[in-house]
Short mmCIF file of C-alpha atoms and ligand atoms in Angstrom, two decimals:
data_model
loop_
_atom_site.label_atom_id
_atom_site.label_comp_id
_atom_site.label_asym_id
_atom_site.label_seq_id
_atom_site.Cartn_x
_atom_site.Cartn_y
_atom_site.Cartn_z
CA UNK A 10 0.00 0.00 0.00
CA UNK A 11 1.25 3.46 -0.88
CA UNK A 12 1.64 5.90 1.95
CA UNK A 13 -0.02 8.37 2.33
CA UNK A 14 -3.20 6.89 0.93
CA UNK A 15 -4.88 9.23 -1.51
CA UNK A 16 -8.48 9.82 -0.44
CA UNK A 17 -9.07 13.24 -1.96
CA UNK A 18 -10.57 12.38 -5.36
CA UNK A 19 -12.92 15.39 -5.29
CA UNK A 20 -9.90 17.73 -5.19
CA UNK A 21 -8.25 16.12 -8.19
CA UNK A 22 -7.75 12.66 -9.67
CA UNK A 23 -4.53 10.98 -10.74
CA UNK A 24 -3.95 10.78 -14.47
CA UNK A 25 -4.98 7.38 -15.81
CA UNK A 26 -2.03 5.63 -17.54
CA UNK A 27 -4.20 5.02 -20.60
CA UNK A 28 -4.85 8.75 -20.83
CA UNK A 29 -1.14 9.54 -20.54
CA UNK A 30 -0.36 7.04 -23.33
CA UNK A 31 -2.94 8.68 -25.58
CA UNK A 32 -1.46 12.13 -24.92
CA UNK A 33 2.25 11.45 -25.30
CA UNK A 34 2.45 11.44 -29.14
CA UNK A 35 0.89 14.92 -29.15
CA UNK A 36 3.73 16.24 -27.01
CA UNK A 37 6.35 14.72 -29.34
CA UNK A 38 6.02 14.35 -33.10
CA UNK A 39 2.32 15.23 -33.46
CA UNK A 40 2.84 18.82 -32.36
CA UNK A 41 0.78 20.56 -35.04
CA UNK A 42 -1.54 23.50 -34.49
CA UNK A 43 -5.13 22.34 -34.95
CA UNK A 44 -5.86 25.63 -36.73
CA UNK A 45 -3.15 25.08 -39.38
CA UNK A 46 -5.11 24.35 -42.55
CA UNK A 47 -2.22 24.06 -45.00
CA UNK A 48 -0.34 20.91 -44.04
CA UNK A 49 -0.50 17.44 -42.52
CA UNK A 50 0.72 18.57 -39.09
CA UNK A 51 -2.34 20.76 -38.70
CA UNK A 52 -4.74 18.18 -40.14
CA UNK A 53 -3.43 15.51 -37.78
CA UNK A 54 -3.93 17.77 -34.76
CA UNK A 55 -7.37 18.83 -35.94
CA UNK A 56 -8.40 15.20 -36.42
CA UNK A 57 -7.31 14.35 -32.87
CA UNK A 58 -9.26 17.32 -31.50
CA UNK A 59 -12.39 16.26 -33.39
CA UNK A 60 -12.05 12.69 -32.08
CA UNK A 61 -11.90 14.08 -28.53
CA UNK A 62 -14.91 16.32 -29.18
CA UNK A 63 -16.86 13.21 -30.16
CA UNK A 64 -15.70 11.24 -27.10
CA UNK A 65 -16.79 14.02 -24.74
CA UNK A 66 -20.10 14.56 -26.52
CA UNK A 67 -20.86 10.82 -26.39
CA UNK A 68 -20.46 10.75 -22.60
CA UNK A 69 -23.12 13.44 -22.06
CA UNK A 70 -25.50 12.71 -24.94
CA UNK A 71 -24.48 15.79 -26.93
CA UNK A 72 -23.40 16.47 -30.49
CA UNK A 73 -19.67 16.99 -31.10
CA UNK A 74 -20.39 20.46 -32.51
CA UNK A 75 -21.77 21.52 -29.12
CA UNK A 76 -18.45 21.08 -27.27
CA UNK A 77 -16.28 24.17 -26.68
CA UNK A 78 -12.81 23.55 -25.26
CA UNK A 79 -11.59 25.67 -22.34
CA UNK A 80 -8.80 25.65 -19.75
CA UNK A 81 -10.98 23.94 -17.13
CA UNK A 82 -14.28 24.14 -15.31
CA UNK A 83 -13.53 27.54 -13.78
CA UNK A 84 -13.28 29.02 -17.25
CA UNK A 85 -16.29 27.03 -18.49
CA UNK A 86 -18.43 28.37 -15.65
CA UNK A 87 -17.25 31.92 -16.27
CA UNK A 88 -17.94 31.63 -19.99
CA UNK A 89 -21.41 30.17 -19.44
CA UNK A 90 -22.51 32.70 -16.81
CA UNK A 91 -20.89 35.87 -18.09
CA UNK A 92 -21.41 34.88 -21.73
CA UNK A 93 -25.16 34.41 -21.18
CA UNK A 94 -25.39 37.57 -19.08
CA UNK A 95 -23.92 39.70 -21.85
CA UNK A 96 -25.75 38.02 -24.71
CA UNK A 97 -29.21 38.04 -23.07
CA UNK A 98 -28.94 41.40 -21.34
CA UNK A 99 -31.98 42.70 -23.21
CA UNK A 100 -34.10 39.80 -21.95
CA UNK A 101 -33.22 40.31 -18.32
CA UNK A 102 -30.60 40.33 -15.62
CA UNK A 103 -31.91 37.88 -13.03
CA UNK A 104 -29.96 34.73 -12.17
CA UNK A 105 -30.80 31.79 -9.92
CA UNK A 106 -28.32 29.52 -8.17
CA UNK A 107 -27.63 28.03 -4.72
CA UNK A 108 -25.25 28.86 -1.85
CA UNK A 109 -23.59 25.42 -2.06
CA UNK A 110 -22.23 25.97 -5.57
CA UNK A 111 -18.48 26.01 -6.25
CA UNK A 112 -16.77 29.40 -6.03
CA UNK A 113 -16.25 29.21 -9.79
CA UNK A 114 -20.04 29.73 -10.08
CA UNK A 115 -20.64 31.97 -7.06
CA UNK A 116 -17.85 34.44 -7.83
CA UNK A 117 -18.89 35.12 -11.46
CA UNK A 118 -22.44 35.64 -10.15
CA UNK A 119 -21.11 38.03 -7.52
CA UNK A 120 -19.33 39.94 -10.26
CA UNK A 121 -22.58 40.23 -12.24
CA UNK A 122 -24.34 41.45 -9.11
CA UNK A 123 -21.73 44.20 -8.69
CA UNK A 124 -22.51 45.19 -12.26
CA UNK A 125 -26.23 45.54 -11.57
CA UNK A 126 -27.67 42.06 -12.04
CA UNK A 127 -29.88 40.37 -9.44
CA UNK A 128 -28.98 36.94 -8.10
CA UNK A 129 -31.32 34.68 -6.12
CA UNK A 130 -29.61 31.91 -4.14
CA UNK A 131 -32.21 29.25 -3.39
CA UNK A 132 -32.35 27.76 0.08
CA UNK A 133 -30.95 24.23 0.43
CA UNK A 134 -32.21 21.58 2.83
CA UNK A 135 -29.95 19.78 5.30
CA UNK A 136 -28.86 17.33 2.60
CA UNK A 137 -27.84 20.16 0.28
CA UNK A 138 -30.68 19.89 -2.23
CA UNK A 139 -32.90 22.70 -3.48
CA UNK A 140 -36.69 22.34 -3.54
CA UNK A 141 -38.31 22.47 -6.98
CA UNK A 142 -41.15 24.55 -5.56
CA UNK A 143 -38.63 27.18 -4.44
CA UNK A 144 -37.05 27.19 -7.88
CA UNK A 145 -40.44 27.58 -9.53
CA UNK A 146 -41.32 30.50 -7.26
CA UNK A 147 -37.97 32.19 -7.88
CA UNK A 148 -38.27 32.30 -11.68
CA UNK A 149 -39.31 35.76 -12.90
CA UNK A 150 -40.00 37.21 -16.36
CA UNK A 151 -36.48 38.66 -16.38
CA UNK A 152 -34.74 35.43 -15.30
CA UNK A 153 -32.20 34.39 -17.91
CA UNK A 154 -30.25 31.57 -16.30
CA UNK A 155 -30.51 28.91 -13.60
CA UNK A 156 -27.14 27.49 -12.54
CA UNK A 157 -27.25 24.42 -10.30
CA UNK A 158 -24.47 21.88 -9.97
CA UNK A 159 -24.79 18.18 -10.82
CA UNK A 160 -22.89 16.95 -7.75
CA UNK A 161 -21.42 18.89 -4.87
CA UNK A 162 -17.64 18.76 -4.51
CA UNK A 163 -17.68 18.77 -0.68
CA UNK A 164 -20.69 16.76 0.40
CA UNK A 165 -21.35 14.79 -2.80
CA UNK A 166 -25.06 15.66 -2.94
CA UNK A 167 -26.68 15.23 -6.35
CA UNK A 168 -29.27 17.61 -7.77
CA UNK A 169 -32.35 16.28 -9.61
CA UNK A 170 -31.12 17.56 -12.97
CA UNK A 171 -33.96 16.18 -15.07
CA UNK A 172 -36.67 17.81 -12.93
CA UNK A 173 -34.75 21.10 -12.84
CA UNK A 174 -34.21 21.00 -16.60
CA UNK A 175 -37.90 20.32 -17.28
CA UNK A 176 -38.94 23.25 -15.11
CA UNK A 177 -36.47 25.61 -16.78
CA UNK A 178 -37.61 24.51 -20.23
CA UNK A 179 -41.26 25.03 -19.34
CA UNK A 180 -40.48 28.56 -18.15
CA UNK A 181 -38.17 29.47 -21.03
CA UNK A 182 -35.11 29.89 -18.83
CA UNK A 183 -31.63 28.60 -19.72
CA UNK A 184 -30.22 25.85 -17.46
CA UNK A 185 -26.49 25.66 -16.78
CA UNK A 186 -25.00 22.89 -14.66
CA UNK A 187 -21.50 22.74 -13.25
CA UNK A 188 -21.11 18.99 -13.77
CA UNK A 189 -17.40 18.90 -12.94
CA UNK A 190 -17.94 16.28 -10.22
CA UNK A 191 -20.77 14.49 -11.98
CA UNK A 192 -19.42 13.83 -15.47
CA UNK A 193 -18.13 10.28 -15.74
CA UNK A 194 -19.40 9.42 -12.23
CA UNK A 195 -23.17 9.56 -12.68
CA UNK A 196 -25.19 9.17 -15.90
CA UNK A 197 -25.69 12.53 -17.60
CA UNK A 198 -27.73 13.13 -20.74
CA UNK A 199 -28.15 16.75 -21.81
CA UNK A 200 -31.20 15.90 -23.96
CA UNK A 201 -33.14 13.92 -21.38
CA UNK A 202 -32.18 16.36 -18.61
CA UNK A 203 -32.89 19.53 -20.57
CA UNK A 204 -29.42 20.95 -19.94
CA UNK A 205 -28.48 23.97 -22.07
CA UNK A 206 -24.94 24.55 -20.79
CA UNK A 207 -22.66 22.12 -18.95
CA UNK A 208 -19.17 22.59 -17.49
CA UNK A 209 -16.63 19.81 -17.08
CA UNK A 210 -12.94 19.48 -16.27
CA UNK A 211 -10.17 17.06 -17.25
CA UNK A 212 -8.48 16.63 -13.89
CA UNK A 213 -11.64 15.46 -12.09
CA UNK A 214 -12.08 12.54 -14.51
CA UNK A 215 -8.56 11.06 -14.49
CA UNK A 216 -7.48 13.40 -17.29
CA UNK A 217 -4.93 16.23 -17.28
CA UNK A 218 -5.16 19.55 -15.43
CA UNK A 219 -5.69 22.79 -17.30
CA UNK A 220 -8.19 21.52 -19.83
CA UNK A 221 -11.98 21.42 -19.74
CA UNK A 222 -15.03 21.95 -21.86
CA UNK A 223 -18.33 23.75 -22.01
CA UNK A 224 -21.30 22.09 -23.67
CA UNK A 225 -23.39 24.73 -25.45
CA UNK A 226 -26.79 23.59 -26.82
CA UNK A 227 -27.24 24.23 -30.55
CA UNK A 228 -30.96 23.54 -30.99
CA UNK A 229 -34.17 23.74 -28.93
CA UNK A 230 -33.04 26.39 -28.12
CA UNK A 231 -29.84 27.53 -29.81
CA UNK A 232 -27.83 29.04 -26.97
CA UNK A 233 -25.69 32.04 -27.82
CA UNK A 234 -22.80 33.33 -25.77
CA UNK A 235 -20.70 36.47 -25.74
CA UNK A 236 -17.09 35.28 -25.90
CA UNK A 237 -14.96 36.20 -22.92
CA UNK A 238 -11.68 35.77 -24.84
CA UNK A 239 -11.32 37.47 -28.21
CA UNK A 240 -8.75 36.75 -30.88
CA UNK A 241 -8.69 34.33 -33.77
CA UNK A 242 -12.26 33.09 -33.49
CA UNK A 243 -11.48 29.49 -32.49
CA UNK A 244 -14.26 27.27 -31.16
CA UNK A 245 -16.98 28.87 -33.31
CA UNK A 246 -15.97 32.28 -32.03
CA UNK A 247 -16.90 31.40 -28.45
CA UNK A 248 -13.40 30.85 -27.13
CA UNK A 249 -10.33 32.05 -28.98
CA UNK A 250 -6.84 30.72 -28.39
CA UNK A 251 -4.68 27.94 -29.84
CA UNK A 252 -6.11 24.63 -28.70
CA UNK A 253 -4.28 22.58 -26.06
CA UNK A 254 -4.09 19.52 -28.32
CA UNK A 255 -2.41 17.03 -25.91
CA UNK A 256 -4.73 18.12 -23.11
CA UNK A 257 -7.79 17.81 -25.32
CA UNK A 258 -6.72 14.35 -26.52
CA UNK A 259 -6.34 13.38 -22.84
CA UNK A 260 -9.74 14.79 -21.90
CA UNK A 261 -11.36 12.88 -24.76
CA UNK A 262 -9.70 9.60 -23.79
CA UNK A 263 -10.59 10.18 -20.13
CA UNK A 264 -14.26 10.66 -21.05
CA UNK A 265 -14.26 7.52 -23.20
CA UNK A 266 -12.85 5.43 -20.34
CA UNK A 267 -15.20 7.00 -17.77
CA UNK A 268 -18.20 6.16 -19.96
CA UNK A 269 -17.10 2.55 -20.46
CA UNK A 270 -16.49 2.01 -16.73
CA UNK A 271 -19.25 4.17 -15.23
CA UNK A 272 -21.69 1.37 -14.42
CA UNK A 273 -19.15 -1.00 -12.84
CA UNK A 274 -17.36 1.80 -10.99
CA UNK A 275 -20.64 3.08 -9.55
CA UNK A 276 -21.29 -0.32 -7.98
CA UNK A 277 -17.71 -0.80 -6.79
CA UNK A 278 -17.33 2.67 -5.28
CA UNK A 279 -20.78 2.69 -3.66
CA UNK A 280 -19.89 -0.60 -1.98
CA UNK A 281 -16.51 0.74 -0.82
CA UNK A 282 -18.10 3.92 0.49
CA UNK A 283 -20.77 2.02 2.43
CA UNK A 284 -18.13 -0.39 3.76
CA UNK A 285 -16.12 2.57 5.02
CA UNK A 286 -19.14 4.21 6.64
CA UNK A 287 -20.31 0.94 8.23
CA UNK A 288 -16.88 0.43 9.78
CA UNK A 289 -16.86 3.95 11.22
CA UNK A 290 -20.39 3.58 12.57
CA UNK A 291 -19.59 0.15 13.95
CA UNK A 292 -16.82 1.50 16.19
CA UNK A 293 -17.71 5.15 16.83
CA UNK A 294 -20.75 6.94 18.18
CA UNK A 295 -21.52 10.64 17.71
CA UNK A 296 -20.54 10.75 14.05
CA UNK A 297 -22.68 12.47 11.43
CA UNK A 298 -22.85 11.95 7.69
CA UNK A 299 -23.00 15.26 5.80
CA UNK A 300 -24.94 15.41 2.56
CA UNK A 301 -27.60 13.09 1.23
CA UNK A 302 -27.63 9.46 2.46
CA UNK A 303 -28.28 7.99 -1.00
CA UNK A 304 -28.45 10.79 -3.59
CA UNK A 305 -24.71 11.34 -3.49
CA UNK A 306 -21.57 10.72 -5.52
CA UNK A 307 -20.53 7.07 -5.26
CA UNK A 308 -17.01 8.08 -4.18
CA UNK A 309 -17.83 10.77 -1.61
CA UNK A 310 -18.08 10.45 2.13
CA UNK A 311 -18.22 13.56 4.33
CA UNK A 312 -18.39 12.90 8.05
CA UNK A 313 -18.37 15.05 11.18
CA UNK A 314 -16.82 13.58 14.33
CA UNK A 315 -18.26 15.22 17.42
CA UNK A 316 -16.03 15.86 20.44
CA UNK A 317 -12.76 15.88 18.58
CA UNK A 318 -10.70 18.81 17.47
CA UNK A 319 -10.36 19.07 13.69
CA UNK A 320 -6.69 19.86 13.49
CA UNK A 321 -5.87 17.13 16.00
CA UNK A 322 -7.85 14.64 13.98
CA UNK A 323 -6.02 15.56 10.78
CA UNK A 324 -2.69 15.14 12.55
CA UNK A 325 -3.80 11.85 14.06
CA UNK A 326 -4.31 10.31 10.65
CA UNK A 327 -1.39 11.68 8.70
CA UNK A 328 -1.18 8.48 6.62
CA UNK A 329 -4.38 9.60 4.87
CA UNK A 330 -4.57 12.37 2.27
CA UNK A 331 -8.01 13.81 2.98
CA UNK A 332 -9.68 17.23 3.12
CA UNK A 333 -11.07 18.86 6.24
CA UNK A 334 -14.18 20.99 6.50
CA UNK A 335 -12.21 23.90 7.81
CA UNK A 336 -9.20 23.94 5.50
CA UNK A 337 -11.19 24.24 2.31
CA UNK A 338 -10.79 27.97 1.74
CA UNK A 339 -7.03 27.44 1.91
CA UNK A 340 -5.26 29.33 4.68
CA UNK A 341 -8.38 30.46 6.55
CA UNK A 342 -9.75 28.43 9.41
CA UNK A 343 -13.32 29.42 8.57
CA UNK A 344 -15.59 26.40 8.49
CA UNK A 345 -16.72 25.40 5.01
CA UNK A 346 -19.50 27.61 3.58
CA UNK A 347 -21.13 24.50 2.11
CA UNK A 348 -21.44 22.86 5.53
CA UNK A 349 -22.71 26.13 6.97
CA UNK A 350 -25.33 26.37 4.21
CA UNK A 351 -26.73 22.93 5.07
CA UNK A 352 -26.97 23.88 8.73
CA UNK A 353 -23.96 22.07 10.20
CA UNK A 354 -22.94 23.94 13.34
CA UNK A 355 -19.50 25.49 13.59
CA UNK A 356 -18.18 22.86 16.01
CA UNK A 357 -19.21 19.93 13.84
CA UNK A 358 -18.06 21.67 10.67
CA UNK A 359 -14.59 22.01 12.14
CA UNK A 360 -14.40 18.27 12.77
CA UNK A 361 -15.69 17.19 9.38
CA UNK A 362 -13.55 15.22 6.97
CA UNK A 363 -14.15 14.63 3.27
CA UNK A 364 -13.05 11.17 2.16
CA UNK A 365 -12.89 11.00 -1.64
CA UNK A 366 -12.70 7.51 -3.10
CA UNK A 367 -11.96 6.82 -6.74
CA UNK A 368 -10.74 4.57 -9.52
CA UNK A 369 -7.56 3.43 -7.79
CA UNK A 370 -8.97 3.08 -4.27
CA UNK A 371 -8.82 -0.51 -3.03
CA UNK A 372 -10.73 -2.36 -0.34
CA UNK A 373 -7.49 -2.77 1.62
CA UNK A 374 -6.98 1.00 1.57
CA UNK A 375 -10.52 1.62 2.78
CA UNK A 376 -10.08 -0.87 5.63
CA UNK A 377 -6.76 0.67 6.64
CA UNK A 378 -8.21 4.18 6.46
CA UNK A 379 -11.21 3.25 8.60
CA UNK A 380 -8.87 1.72 11.19
CA UNK A 381 -6.73 4.87 11.32
CA UNK A 382 -9.74 7.18 11.62
CA UNK A 383 -11.28 5.07 14.38
CA UNK A 384 -8.00 4.96 16.31
CA UNK A 385 -7.45 8.71 15.98
CA UNK A 386 -10.99 9.63 17.04
CA UNK A 387 -10.90 7.26 20.01
CA UNK A 388 -7.56 8.63 21.17
CA UNK A 389 -8.78 12.24 20.99
CA UNK A 390 -12.03 11.43 22.76
CA UNK A 391 -10.18 9.73 25.60
CA UNK A 392 -8.64 13.12 26.30
CA UNK A 393 -11.91 15.03 25.90
CA UNK A 394 -13.77 16.03 29.07
CA UNK A 395 -16.72 17.08 26.91
CA UNK A 396 -17.08 13.62 25.45
CA UNK A 397 -16.91 12.12 28.95
CA UNK A 398 -19.65 14.46 30.15
CA UNK A 399 -21.81 13.65 27.15
CA UNK A 400 -21.36 9.95 27.91
CA UNK A 401 -22.52 10.59 31.45
CA UNK A 402 -25.72 12.02 30.04
CA UNK A 403 -24.97 15.69 30.59
CA UNK A 404 -26.45 17.91 27.88
CA UNK A 405 -23.47 20.08 27.06
CA UNK A 406 -25.54 22.77 25.37
CA UNK A 407 -27.31 23.32 28.73
CA UNK A 408 -24.13 23.55 30.82
CA UNK A 409 -23.61 26.97 32.42
CA UNK A 410 -19.89 27.50 32.28
CA UNK A 411 -18.57 29.46 35.18
CA UNK A 412 -16.42 32.34 33.90
CA UNK A 413 -13.69 31.63 36.46
CA UNK A 414 -13.00 28.27 34.88
CA UNK A 415 -11.86 29.82 31.62
C1 PLP B 530 -12.84 21.36 -9.35
C2 PLP B 530 -14.14 22.05 -9.58
C3 PLP B 530 -14.23 23.23 -10.34
C4 PLP B 530 -13.00 23.90 -10.90
O1 PLP B 530 -12.47 23.17 -11.97
P1 PLP B 530 -11.05 23.55 -12.58
O2 PLP B 530 -10.96 22.72 -13.82
O3 PLP B 530 -10.05 23.14 -11.55
O4 PLP B 530 -11.05 25.00 -12.87
C5 PLP B 530 -15.46 23.77 -10.53
N1 PLP B 530 -16.57 23.23 -10.03
C6 PLP B 530 -16.53 22.09 -9.30
C7 PLP B 530 -17.80 21.51 -8.77
C8 PLP B 530 -15.31 21.47 -9.04
O5 PLP B 530 -15.29 20.36 -8.31
#
């Protein structure tokens, strides 16, 4: 077993060897510019790009012509949101989203708000889902875009894309989904789900970093976007810049593999996840699963461990590469805004850990990880007077602390 064990697949995924093999020739002799129309180097690169476009489209039920290459999901989200805002400014300037979205959605929306647009963030329930009735009520005549993610990167909660898409269609509002965590992990079909714009990223699907795509619907309705990068008119004028051919080849291959293995990986990872959770629950009390119990990413487990200190817990299981609910916004020790939005109290948010399982996670790793977590939590609780009091039946929230004891 490798040490530390990588359990942070929602942060990034390792590059699949098969993807690397597909990319390597495009770093060496097949170095052509896909926009070079006059010679074989260009044609070869263009052909590889078109193959990748088809592989990506096939995974999400789209047409190859509807795929626009970008530098990643952050850029895709920016292009979708700002591109729609500019293009449909005459129609209206109202946007709908949710507080649990990735910053790459929330920050572009914040920018639009500063420029005079109105943004409604729908409430989410304690699992992290929005209510369709709330969405329906929020749509106004001047609403141009609903942006709701396919799967949450922290708590793994899935949104009911098909129901959301149907509602948007019925009300004539465009539907964008940040599907960075969902693509290749859960079935996605832009036709059946009524998705008009969809963001995805290479490095979350065992492909390379720095490459992504935006799906832009071409009919029923034809979605138009104001480009956010001008120059050269690549990608049907929506995103200029010389294409990252090796990266695009890798993204295409990664999507092909993800599609072929989606069904078997869903079963395998769901089993591993439930095995992990059952082990934790079998040995520890006072632990809380964050996110939805079933409507969640197969490879995501987010758990709060009451009566332990977050930093101590992280140090106590240094053999595991995981993410904590307080370290998410990098240097700050603020608890995660996603956990806050679903009503997790500050104390529990600070002791929450995201375990991300993926393609190369084995049963032996899961068993080892569960053992380490259980040992670390038990050790910390042995030193915790609060845990002892709780065990004795004292309701800690009712305890009146005497100021002299502090
Ligand atoms: C990782 C991630 C992004 C950002 O993707 P990049 O390709 O790294 O820019 C956006 N949204 C979600 C949900 C993510 O998980």
